[in-house]
Every structure is written in structure tokens, then in C-alpha cells.
Coordinates of C-alpha atoms in Angstrom, one line a residue:
X1 CA -58.3 185.8 -24.2
X2 CA -61.8 187.3 -24.4
X3 CA -63.4 186.8 -27.8
X4 CA -63.0 190.2 -29.5
X5 CA -66.4 190.3 -31.1
X6 CA -68.8 193.2 -31.5
X7 CA -71.2 193.1 -28.5
X8 CA -74.4 195.1 -28.5
X9 CA -73.1 197.7 -26.0
X10 CA -70.1 198.5 -28.2
X11 CA -72.2 198.9 -31.3
X12 CA -74.7 201.2 -29.5
X13 CA -72.0 203.3 -28.0
X14 CA -70.3 203.6 -31.3
X15 CA -73.3 205.4 -32.8
X16 CA -73.9 207.5 -29.7
X17 CA -70.3 208.6 -30.0
X18 CA -71.0 209.7 -33.6
X19 CA -74.0 211.7 -32.5
X20 CA -72.4 213.6 -29.6
X21 CA -69.1 214.1 -31.3
X22 CA -70.7 215.7 -34.3
X23 CA -72.7 217.9 -32.0
X24 CA -69.5 218.9 -30.2
X25 CA -67.8 219.7 -33.5
X26 CA -70.6 221.9 -34.8
X27 CA -71.2 223.7 -31.5
X28 CA -67.4 224.1 -31.1
X29 CA -67.3 225.9 -34.5
X30 CA -70.0 228.2 -33.2
X31 CA -67.9 229.0 -30.1
X32 CA -64.9 229.7 -32.3
X33 CA -67.0 232.2 -34.3
X34 CA -67.2 234.3 -31.1
X35 CA -63.4 235.0 -31.2
X36 CA -62.0 233.4 -34.4
X37 CA -58.3 234.0 -33.5
X38 CA -55.9 231.7 -31.7
X39 CA -53.1 232.6 -29.4
X40 CA -50.4 230.9 -27.4
X41 CA -50.0 233.5 -24.6
X42 CA -52.6 234.6 -22.1
X43 CA -52.5 238.3 -23.2
X44 CA -54.3 237.7 -26.6
X45 CA -52.5 240.8 -28.0
X46 CA -53.9 241.7 -31.5
X47 CA -51.4 240.8 -34.2
X48 CA -49.8 237.9 -32.2
X49 CA -52.3 235.3 -33.1
X50 CA -51.0 232.1 -34.7
X51 CA -54.2 231.4 -36.6
X52 CA -57.3 233.4 -37.6
X53 CA -60.6 232.3 -39.1
X54 CA -61.8 235.7 -40.1
X55 CA -60.9 238.5 -42.6
X56 CA -61.8 241.3 -40.1
X57 CA -59.0 243.5 -39.2
X58 CA -58.3 245.0 -35.7
X59 CA -58.9 248.8 -36.2
X60 CA -56.2 251.0 -34.6
X61 CA -58.0 254.4 -35.1
X62 CA -61.0 253.9 -32.7
X63 CA -62.1 252.2 -29.5
X64 CA -62.4 248.6 -30.4
X65 CA -63.9 245.8 -28.4
X66 CA -64.0 242.1 -29.2
X67 CA -67.7 242.1 -30.0
X68 CA -66.5 243.8 -33.2
X69 CA -64.5 240.6 -34.0
X70 CA -67.4 238.1 -33.8
X71 CA -68.3 236.5 -37.1
X72 CA -71.3 234.6 -38.4
X73 CA -70.8 231.1 -39.6
X74 CA -73.3 229.2 -41.7
X75 CA -75.7 226.8 -39.9
X76 CA -74.5 224.1 -42.2
X77 CA -71.3 223.8 -40.2
X78 CA -72.0 225.6 -36.9
X79 CA -74.7 224.9 -34.3
X80 CA -76.8 226.8 -34.5
X81 CA -74.8 229.3 -36.7
X82 CA -75.7 232.9 -37.5
X83 CA -73.6 234.4 -34.6
X84 CA -75.3 232.7 -31.7
X85 CA -72.4 232.2 -29.2
X86 CA -74.8 231.8 -26.2
X87 CA -76.8 229.0 -27.8
X88 CA -73.6 227.4 -29.2
X89 CA -72.2 227.2 -25.6
X90 CA -75.4 225.6 -24.4
X91 CA -75.3 222.9 -27.1
X92 CA -71.5 222.4 -26.5
X93 CA -71.8 221.9 -22.8
X94 CA -74.8 219.6 -23.0
X95 CA -73.0 217.5 -25.6
X96 CA -69.9 217.4 -23.4
X97 CA -71.9 216.0 -20.5
X98 CA -73.5 213.3 -22.7
X99 CA -70.2 212.5 -24.5
X100 CA -68.3 212.1 -21.2
X101 CA -71.0 209.9 -19.8
X102 CA -70.9 207.7 -22.9
X103 CA -67.1 207.6 -22.8
X104 CA -67.0 206.7 -19.1
X105 CA -69.4 203.8 -19.6
X106 CA -67.5 202.7 -22.7
X107 CA -64.2 202.6 -20.7
X108 CA -65.9 200.7 -17.9
X109 CA -67.4 198.1 -20.2
X110 CA -64.1 197.7 -22.1
X111 CA -62.3 196.6 -19.0
X112 CA -65.3 194.8 -17.5
X113 CA -65.7 192.6 -20.5
X114 CA -62.1 192.2 -21.6
X115 CA -62.8 194.1 -24.9
X116 CA -59.9 196.4 -24.0
X117 CA -57.6 193.8 -25.6
X118 CA -58.6 195.1 -29.0
X119 CA -57.1 198.5 -28.3
X120 CA -54.4 198.2 -25.7
X121 CA -50.9 197.1 -27.0
X122 CA -49.3 194.2 -25.3
X123 CA -45.7 195.0 -26.0
X124 CA -43.3 197.4 -27.7
X125 CA -43.1 195.0 -30.7
X126 CA -46.3 196.6 -32.0
X127 CA -44.3 199.6 -33.2
X128 CA -42.1 197.7 -35.8
X129 CA -45.3 195.9 -36.8
X130 CA -47.0 199.3 -37.3
X131 CA -44.1 200.5 -39.4
X132 CA -44.4 197.4 -41.6
X133 CA -48.1 198.1 -41.9
X134 CA -47.5 201.7 -43.0
X135 CA -45.1 200.5 -45.7
X136 CA -47.7 198.0 -46.8
X137 CA -50.4 200.7 -47.0
X138 CA -48.0 203.0 -49.0
X139 CA -47.7 200.2 -51.5
X140 CA -51.5 200.2 -51.9
X141 CA -51.9 196.9 -50.2
X142 CA -53.8 196.0 -47.0
X143 CA -51.7 194.5 -44.1
X144 CA -53.0 191.5 -42.2
X145 CA -54.6 192.0 -38.8
X146 CA -52.6 191.1 -35.7
X147 CA -52.9 187.4 -34.8
X148 CA -56.3 186.7 -33.2
X149 CA -57.4 190.3 -33.3
X150 CA -59.6 192.4 -35.6
X151 CA -57.2 195.2 -36.2
X152 CA -53.7 195.6 -37.7
X153 CA -51.0 197.3 -35.7
X154 CA -51.5 200.8 -37.1
X155 CA -55.2 200.6 -36.5
X156 CA -54.7 199.4 -33.0
X157 CA -52.4 202.2 -32.1
X158 CA -54.7 204.7 -33.7
X159 CA -57.7 203.5 -31.7
X160 CA -55.6 203.4 -28.5
X161 CA -54.5 207.0 -29.1
X162 CA -58.0 208.3 -29.7
X163 CA -59.7 206.5 -26.8
X164 CA -57.1 206.7 -24.1
X165 CA -55.1 209.8 -25.1
X166 CA -57.0 212.2 -27.4
X167 CA -60.4 212.0 -25.7
X168 CA -59.0 212.6 -22.2
X169 CA -56.8 215.4 -23.7
X170 CA -59.9 217.2 -25.0
X171 CA -61.6 216.9 -21.6
X172 CA -58.5 218.2 -19.7
X173 CA -57.8 221.1 -22.1
X174 CA -61.5 222.0 -21.9
X175 CA -61.4 222.1 -18.1
X176 CA -58.3 224.4 -18.4
X177 CA -60.6 227.0 -20.0
X178 CA -63.0 227.1 -17.0
X179 CA -62.6 230.3 -15.0
X180 CA -63.6 228.4 -11.8
X181 CA -60.9 225.8 -12.4
X182 CA -58.3 228.4 -13.3
X183 CA -59.2 230.5 -10.3
X184 CA -59.0 227.6 -7.8
X185 CA -56.1 225.8 -9.4
X186 CA -53.9 228.5 -11.2
X187 CA -51.1 225.9 -11.5
X188 CA -53.4 223.7 -13.6
X189 CA -53.8 226.3 -16.4
X190 CA -50.1 227.1 -16.2
X191 CA -49.4 223.4 -16.7
X192 CA -50.9 223.7 -20.2
X193 CA -48.9 226.9 -20.9
X194 CA -51.7 229.3 -20.1
X195 CA -55.4 229.8 -20.9
X196 CA -54.8 230.6 -24.6
X197 CA -52.4 227.7 -25.0
X198 CA -55.1 225.4 -23.6
X199 CA -57.6 226.9 -26.1
X200 CA -55.2 226.4 -29.0
X201 CA -54.5 222.8 -27.9
X202 CA -58.2 222.1 -27.6
X203 CA -58.7 223.3 -31.2
X204 CA -55.8 221.1 -32.4
X205 CA -57.4 218.2 -30.6
X206 CA -60.6 218.9 -32.5
X207 CA -58.7 218.9 -35.7
X208 CA -57.1 215.6 -34.7
X209 CA -60.6 214.1 -34.2
X210 CA -61.7 215.3 -37.6
X211 CA -58.6 213.8 -39.2
X212 CA -59.2 210.5 -37.4
X213 CA -62.8 210.4 -38.6
X214 CA -61.7 211.0 -42.2
X215 CA -59.0 208.3 -42.1
X216 CA -61.4 205.9 -40.2
X217 CA -64.0 206.2 -43.0
X218 CA -61.3 205.7 -45.6
X219 CA -60.0 202.6 -43.9
X220 CA -63.5 201.2 -43.5
X221 CA -64.0 201.7 -47.2
X222 CA -60.7 200.0 -48.1
X223 CA -61.3 197.0 -45.8
X224 CA -64.8 196.3 -47.0
X225 CA -67.5 198.7 -45.9
X226 CA -70.4 196.3 -46.3
X227 CA -68.9 193.7 -44.0
X228 CA -67.5 196.1 -41.4
X229 CA -70.8 197.9 -41.4
X230 CA -72.6 194.7 -40.8
X231 CA -70.4 194.0 -37.8
X232 CA -71.3 197.4 -36.3
X233 CA -75.0 196.8 -36.9
X234 CA -75.6 193.1 -36.2
X235 CA -72.3 192.1 -34.6
X236 CA -71.5 189.6 -37.4
X237 CA -71.3 189.5 -41.1
X238 CA -74.8 188.7 -42.3
X239 CA -77.6 190.5 -44.1
X240 CA -75.2 193.1 -45.4
X241 CA -78.0 194.8 -47.4
X242 CA -80.1 195.1 -44.3
X243 CA -77.1 196.4 -42.4
X244 CA -76.5 199.1 -45.0
X245 CA -80.1 200.1 -44.8
X246 CA -80.0 200.2 -41.0
X247 CA -76.8 202.3 -41.0
X248 CA -78.2 204.7 -43.5
X249 CA -81.3 205.0 -41.3
X250 CA -79.1 205.7 -38.2
X251 CA -77.1 208.4 -40.1
X252 CA -80.3 209.9 -41.4
X253 CA -81.6 210.0 -37.8
X254 CA -78.5 211.8 -36.7
X255 CA -78.8 214.3 -39.5
X256 CA -82.5 214.9 -38.5
X257 CA -81.4 215.5 -34.9
X258 CA -78.9 218.1 -36.1
X259 CA -81.5 219.8 -38.3
X260 CA -84.0 219.8 -35.5
X261 CA -81.5 221.3 -33.0
X262 CA -80.6 224.0 -35.5
X263 CA -84.2 224.9 -36.3
X264 CA -85.2 224.8 -32.7
X265 CA -82.3 227.1 -31.7
X266 CA -83.0 229.7 -34.5
X267 CA -86.8 229.7 -34.1
X268 CA -87.1 229.4 -30.3
X269 CA -83.8 230.4 -28.7
X270 CA -85.4 231.2 -25.3
X271 CA -86.7 227.7 -24.9
X272 CA -83.3 226.2 -25.9
X273 CA -81.7 228.5 -23.3
X274 CA -84.1 227.4 -20.6
X275 CA -84.2 223.6 -21.3
X276 CA -80.5 223.1 -22.0
X277 CA -79.5 225.7 -19.3
X278 CA -81.4 223.7 -16.7
X279 CA -79.2 220.6 -17.4
X280 CA -76.0 222.6 -17.5
X281 CA -76.8 224.7 -14.4
X282 CA -77.1 221.7 -12.1
X283 CA -73.9 220.1 -13.3
X284 CA -72.0 223.4 -13.0
X285 CA -73.3 224.3 -9.6
X286 CA -72.4 220.9 -8.3
X287 CA -69.0 220.6 -9.8
X288 CA -67.6 224.2 -10.1
X289 CA -69.5 226.5 -7.8
X290 CA -67.8 225.3 -4.6
X291 CA -64.4 226.5 -6.0
X292 CA -62.9 229.7 -4.6
X293 CA -60.4 231.9 -6.4
X294 CA -56.8 231.6 -5.2
X295 CA -55.0 233.5 -7.9
X296 CA -51.7 235.4 -7.4
X297 CA -50.0 236.1 -10.7
X298 CA -46.7 237.9 -10.6
X299 CA -46.3 241.5 -11.7
X300 CA -44.2 240.4 -14.7
X301 CA -47.2 238.3 -16.0
X302 CA -49.5 241.3 -16.3
X303 CA -50.7 241.8 -19.9
X304 CA -49.1 244.7 -21.6
X305 CA -52.4 245.4 -23.3
X306 CA -55.7 244.3 -21.8
X307 CA -58.5 243.8 -24.3
X308 CA -62.0 245.3 -23.6
X309 CA -65.5 244.3 -24.2
X310 CA -68.5 246.7 -24.3
X311 CA -68.6 250.4 -25.2
X312 CA -68.4 252.9 -22.3
X313 CA -71.5 255.1 -21.6
X314 CA -71.7 258.2 -23.8
X315 CA -74.4 260.1 -22.0
X316 CA -73.6 263.7 -21.1
X317 CA -74.0 262.9 -17.4
X318 CA -71.3 260.3 -17.5
X319 CA -69.0 262.4 -19.6
X320 CA -69.3 265.3 -17.1
X321 CA -68.6 262.9 -14.2
X322 CA -65.5 261.5 -16.1
X323 CA -64.1 265.0 -16.7
X324 CA -64.3 265.7 -13.0
X325 CA -62.7 262.4 -12.0
X326 CA -66.0 260.9 -10.8
X327 CA -65.8 262.9 -7.5
X328 CA -69.6 263.3 -7.6
X329 CA -70.3 259.6 -8.6
X330 CA -72.8 258.0 -6.3
X331 CA -73.6 254.3 -5.9
X332 CA -77.0 253.5 -4.4
X333 CA -77.1 250.2 -2.4
X334 CA -80.5 249.0 -1.4
X335 CA -83.2 246.5 -1.9
X336 CA -83.6 243.7 0.7
X337 CA -81.1 245.1 3.2
X338 CA -81.3 246.4 6.8
X339 CA -79.0 249.3 6.1
X340 CA -79.4 250.9 2.6
X341 CA -76.6 253.3 1.6
X342 CA -75.7 255.9 -0.9
X343 CA -71.9 255.9 -1.3
X344 CA -69.5 258.2 -3.1
X345 CA -66.2 256.9 -4.4
X346 CA -64.4 258.2 -1.3
X347 CA -66.9 256.4 0.9
X348 CA -66.2 253.1 -0.9
X349 CA -62.5 253.5 -0.6
X350 CA -62.8 254.3 3.1
X351 CA -65.0 251.2 3.9
X352 CA -62.0 248.8 4.1
X353 CA -58.4 248.6 3.2
X354 CA -57.8 248.4 -0.5
X355 CA -57.4 244.8 -1.7
X356 CA -55.0 244.2 -4.6
X357 CA -55.1 241.0 -6.7
X358 CA -53.4 239.9 -9.9
X359 CA -55.8 237.6 -11.7
X360 CA -56.6 236.0 -15.1
X361 CA -59.6 237.5 -16.9
X362 CA -61.6 235.2 -19.2
X363 CA -64.0 236.7 -21.7
X364 CA -66.9 234.5 -22.8
X365 CA -65.7 234.9 -26.4
X366 CA -62.4 233.3 -25.7
X367 CA -59.8 236.0 -25.1
X368 CA -57.9 236.4 -21.8
X369 CA -55.6 238.9 -20.1
X370 CA -53.9 239.3 -16.7
X371 CA -54.2 242.5 -14.7
X372 CA -53.9 243.8 -11.1
X373 CA -57.2 244.9 -9.8
X374 CA -57.7 247.0 -6.7
X375 CA -60.9 247.6 -4.7
X376 CA -63.3 246.9 -1.9
X377 CA -64.0 243.2 -1.2
X378 CA -67.7 242.8 -1.9
X379 CA -68.2 240.8 1.3
X380 CA -67.3 243.9 3.3
X381 CA -70.1 245.9 1.5
X382 CA -72.5 243.0 2.1
X383 CA -71.6 243.0 5.8
X384 CA -72.2 246.7 6.0
X385 CA -75.7 246.7 4.5
X386 CA -76.8 243.5 6.2
X387 CA -79.0 241.6 3.7
X388 CA -82.3 240.3 4.9
X389 CA -82.8 236.6 5.0
X390 CA -84.9 236.5 1.8
X391 CA -82.1 238.2 -0.2
X392 CA -80.6 235.6 -2.6
X393 CA -79.1 237.7 -5.4
X394 CA -77.3 240.9 -6.0
X395 CA -78.3 243.0 -9.1
X396 CA -75.7 245.4 -10.5
X397 CA -77.2 248.2 -12.6
X398 CA -74.9 250.2 -14.8
X399 CA -74.7 253.6 -16.5
X400 CA -74.6 251.8 -19.9
X401 CA -77.7 251.8 -22.0
X402 CA -77.7 249.6 -25.1
X403 CA -80.0 251.8 -27.2
X404 CA -77.7 254.8 -26.5
X405 CA -74.2 253.4 -26.1
X406 CA -74.4 250.3 -28.4
X407 CA -77.1 251.0 -31.0
X408 CA -76.0 247.9 -32.9
X409 CA -76.6 245.6 -29.9
X410 CA -79.2 242.9 -30.2
X411 CA -81.5 244.4 -27.6
X412 CA -82.3 247.6 -25.7
X413 CA -82.3 248.7 -22.1
X414 CA -80.0 249.4 -19.2
X415 CA -77.1 246.9 -18.8
X416 CA -77.3 244.9 -15.6
X417 CA -76.0 241.6 -14.2
X418 CA -77.3 239.4 -11.4
X419 CA -75.0 237.4 -9.2
X420 CA -75.8 234.8 -6.6
X421 CA -75.3 236.3 -3.2
X422 CA -73.0 233.4 -2.2
X423 CA -70.4 234.6 -4.8
X424 CA -69.9 237.7 -2.6
X425 CA -68.2 235.5 -0.1
X426 CA -65.4 234.6 -2.5
X427 CA -62.2 236.2 -1.1
X428 CA -61.3 237.7 -4.5
X429 CA -64.8 239.1 -5.4
X430 CA -64.2 242.9 -5.6
X431 CA -65.8 246.2 -6.4
X432 CA -62.8 247.4 -8.3
X433 CA -61.8 251.0 -8.6
X434 CA -58.2 250.5 -9.6
X435 CA -56.2 248.7 -12.3
X436 CA -52.5 248.0 -12.6
X437 CA -51.5 250.4 -9.9
X438 CA -53.6 253.4 -11.1
X439 CA -57.2 254.5 -11.4
X440 CA -59.6 252.2 -13.2
X441 CA -59.7 253.3 -16.9
X442 CA -63.0 254.3 -18.4
X443 CA -62.9 251.6 -21.0
X444 CA -62.5 249.0 -18.2
X445 CA -65.4 250.3 -16.2
X446 CA -64.5 253.4 -14.3
X447 CA -65.2 254.5 -11.8
X448 CA -66.5 251.1 -10.4
X449 CA -66.8 247.6 -11.7
X450 CA -67.3 244.1 -10.4
X451 CA -64.6 241.4 -10.3
X452 CA -65.8 237.8 -9.8
X453 CA -62.8 235.7 -10.7
X454 CA -64.6 232.4 -10.9
X455 CA -66.9 233.7 -13.6
X456 CA -66.6 234.6 -17.3
X457 CA -66.0 238.3 -17.9
X458 CA -69.4 239.6 -19.0
X459 CA -70.7 238.9 -15.4
X460 CA -68.3 241.5 -14.1
X461 CA -70.6 244.6 -14.6
X462 CA -68.8 247.8 -15.4
X463 CA -69.8 251.5 -14.7
X464 CA -71.8 250.3 -11.7
X465 CA -74.2 252.9 -10.3
X466 CA -76.9 250.9 -8.4
X467 CA -76.6 247.7 -6.4
X468 CA -79.9 246.0 -5.4
X469 CA -80.3 242.9 -3.1
X470 CA -83.2 240.9 -4.4
X471 CA -85.0 237.6 -3.6
X472 CA -85.5 236.7 -7.3
X473 CA -84.6 238.1 -10.7
X474 CA -87.4 236.9 -12.9
X475 CA -89.0 240.4 -13.1
X476 CA -85.8 242.2 -13.8
X477 CA -85.3 242.8 -17.6
X478 CA -86.5 239.7 -19.4
X479 CA -85.9 237.6 -16.3
X480 CA -82.9 235.6 -17.3
X481 CA -80.3 237.2 -14.9
X482 CA -78.6 239.8 -17.0
X483 CA -78.7 241.9 -20.2
X484 CA -76.6 239.5 -22.2
X485 CA -78.6 236.5 -20.8
X486 CA -81.8 238.3 -21.8
X487 CA -80.8 239.3 -25.3
X488 CA -78.0 237.0 -26.6
X489 CA -79.0 233.9 -24.6
X490 CA -75.8 233.5 -22.5
X491 CA -75.8 231.4 -19.3
X492 CA -76.5 233.1 -16.0
X493 CA -73.9 231.0 -14.2
X494 CA -70.7 231.0 -16.2
X495 CA -68.0 229.1 -14.2
X496 CA -66.9 227.7 -17.6

């Protein structure tokens, strides 16, 4: 059997795992702050949550959106803290990429060097051994390691569970929360019990990791922290004082990195958005962008109450239009096109046969809902206006103004969103004017909203009144691809 020592690669990856796992935990807490309630069913109906991490109540006497439910966690536990969901997502996804790469190399080296023997059980006999070890621990004694191995039976099973079960479980439940994955493989999210079930399981997996870390540190202390620490620093038991100093230095370095990441995020959020976003964007576009939506939920799966996000326009012009059923509403389509158009709602309905689709909506904060959407496939509008070769993006300008409609919003100006033109070719990308068999409700974007089923909800602009085809978006708003990207540092491309 391979000598089960502590090679350099194992020791290095141990500390890298500590670094990226702690970044994942803190940024995950920031993401939780965006919607601090946990559900088991896709509908996310207020009052049915199984866990909540906020004291805020869901008001029943006024129009309520989930932005009202966001909370602010301290930067001591959340990365970066202070209600920064966009930046928390950036840190989480970059940490995921790094953690998965470290984990993949760890797995490969375990099997390439034979070190997997320290974790993989050889027979079912390990379970009675593990029970004996538990009894020994409960009697406040330490059980002996398994013959020829550095771990006792309980420790071996625990490490096996974390490395080969819990870590993949977290990756798989994380993927089940990706709109692109859910849209392309609806069966996959159903396999986990739904989007909210996957989110809840992901949180429980996080709790399991935290519990493992706590027990792991306790076991290291009981078995002799100085000697085990020396093994993880030098690979053998020598110079324990130097090993303690080195490990304290590494831990201090990790803490400094956390401090630096937090300060950088809070003082220069735009640079964090750009730097980390560059890394995430290339990974996302390569892995998730090719996916096309193939959803077809049944009528019985439609959510009885579909949550909303964003307040409707409250201008006099919009209110008059709403009173008259939007019969005079006009949508101006122009920019880099051969055939610019000004369309009323009747014109939009007449352009092509109405397309109906029952799909899962994913809000960036974490809630979800299923609805039937009816409207014009965006690709039909694109074909009608004939974009010029230099057109690469579609900008949707809305009737909503943050200074007027959401005075508490962290920014001002007309709400807009920019989509890559290629997303218009997805068969389930719609300009929706109907919902659940009736007209589109005002709170959900009447008279016209966008549906892009491979994206997170905020990209699906509501109350659309202008559509512009452009070659670049750096001069629109603050140049980040949308109002929320400009002001709350969300990603422009949000397939996850």
C-alpha cells in the first residue's frame, strides 16, 4: 500500500481549501441576506418558509416587493456585508471557480498518488469499527487509528463523506439554482424537488460544512494540535514551534485576504465588479450561454401567488394609459436596424401568433415562481426590424424611473436593461403581454415585459416603451449593461 504520509501537494491544497471555503461561506451569507427566507416549494409563498433569518414581516396592506425583504448583515460575517448582493455574488462565483479547480486537482492527485486509501473505506467492516470508536469518544477516550492508517474509522468515514459526497452535493445543488441549467434541463431541478428545495439543500450543505470544520478543529485539538499541525506544515512531526508559527502566519494571511477583499469591495465596488466580473463572464459564457430554454411546466404547477420585484411607474402618463387599458401605448423600436418601427399593443399582437409558455422564474435574490407567459417571440420582432451587422445588443428602456418610482433606490435614472442580441434567438425569449391566461398585470410589467428564461429575473425588463439595437452599451447609463448593474453592481450576464 502507498505510504500514507503528508506530501507537499496535500498540505498546500489543505490551506487553499481553507481560503476558498471561508470565502464561499462569507459570500454565501451575503447572498442569503438578499432573501433571508427558505422554502421547499418553487412558489416561495410568504408564510410558508421553513426558516427565516430576518425579523422583517411581509406587509399585507400595500404593494410589496422582495427588495423590501433584503437585510444588511455585518461585514464581520458577510462578504462584503452591508447589503451588497451584487458584490457578494461576484465573490461567491469566483470562489466557486477556484474551489472547484482546487478540488478537481485534489481528487486527481489522490488517485494518482494512492493517497485515496486514507479516505476510501475498504469494506463494510468499517461501520462496526466506527460505532466502537463513537462509544470510545463518548467515554472521553481516544480510539486507536485503523491499522496502518492515520485515521480512526469515524474520521475516515467523515473525511470520505465530506470529500466525495458533501462537496459534490454542494456543486450539484448550486448548479440546480442556475436559470440556464434549469431552463435547458427542467428535469434536473425537479430531481432535487424544485428550485427552492435545491436552495434549501444548499444551505443545509453549508451548515454541514461549518459543523464539520468545528468538529475537525476539536478533533485536532484532542489528538494533539502541535503534532498534527506540524504534519500539515512540514509533512512530519518536527520543529513543532516553527510549525505553530507558520500555521499562525498562514491563518493571519487568510484573514488579511478577507479584510482586503472586504475593504476593496466597500471602497471600490466598481473595480471589484469589473475585475471579478471579467473572470466570471468568460466561465459563464463558455459553460452556460449555449443552453436554450426547453421548459414546459404543467398548468397545475403554476404558482398560486407570484411574487414581484420593483415598483410600477407612478407617473400620470402611465396611470392614464393603465386606466384606458394601454390602448394608446406605443413601443418605439430603432437604433441599428434597417426598418425602425413604432408599434401599438395591437400591432405587437398581430405580428405573430401568440406564444404561450409555462416557465420557472428565478429572482436574483433567491425566490422563484412558475407562471404561464404569453407574447411575441422576440426573434420575430428582430426579423421584422432587420438589425444591421454592427448591432450586438438590445437595450430595453422602460417607463420606470428610480427617482420618481423608487425614491429609496440606490441610484437615479430611467430603468433599462441590455441583452446580448444572440439571446433573442432562444425559442422562449418573449415580449410578454399576457400572464396565466389573462392580460399582463401592472405589477408584473403591463403592458409589455421581456421574458428571457435562461437569465435571472431582473434582466427581464418590465413596462417596456423603447427598444434600441446598439453596437455597444458603455455609453448607456453608467456603462455596465443595466440600471441594477450600474447602481447595485449586479452581473450583466446572469445565467446563474
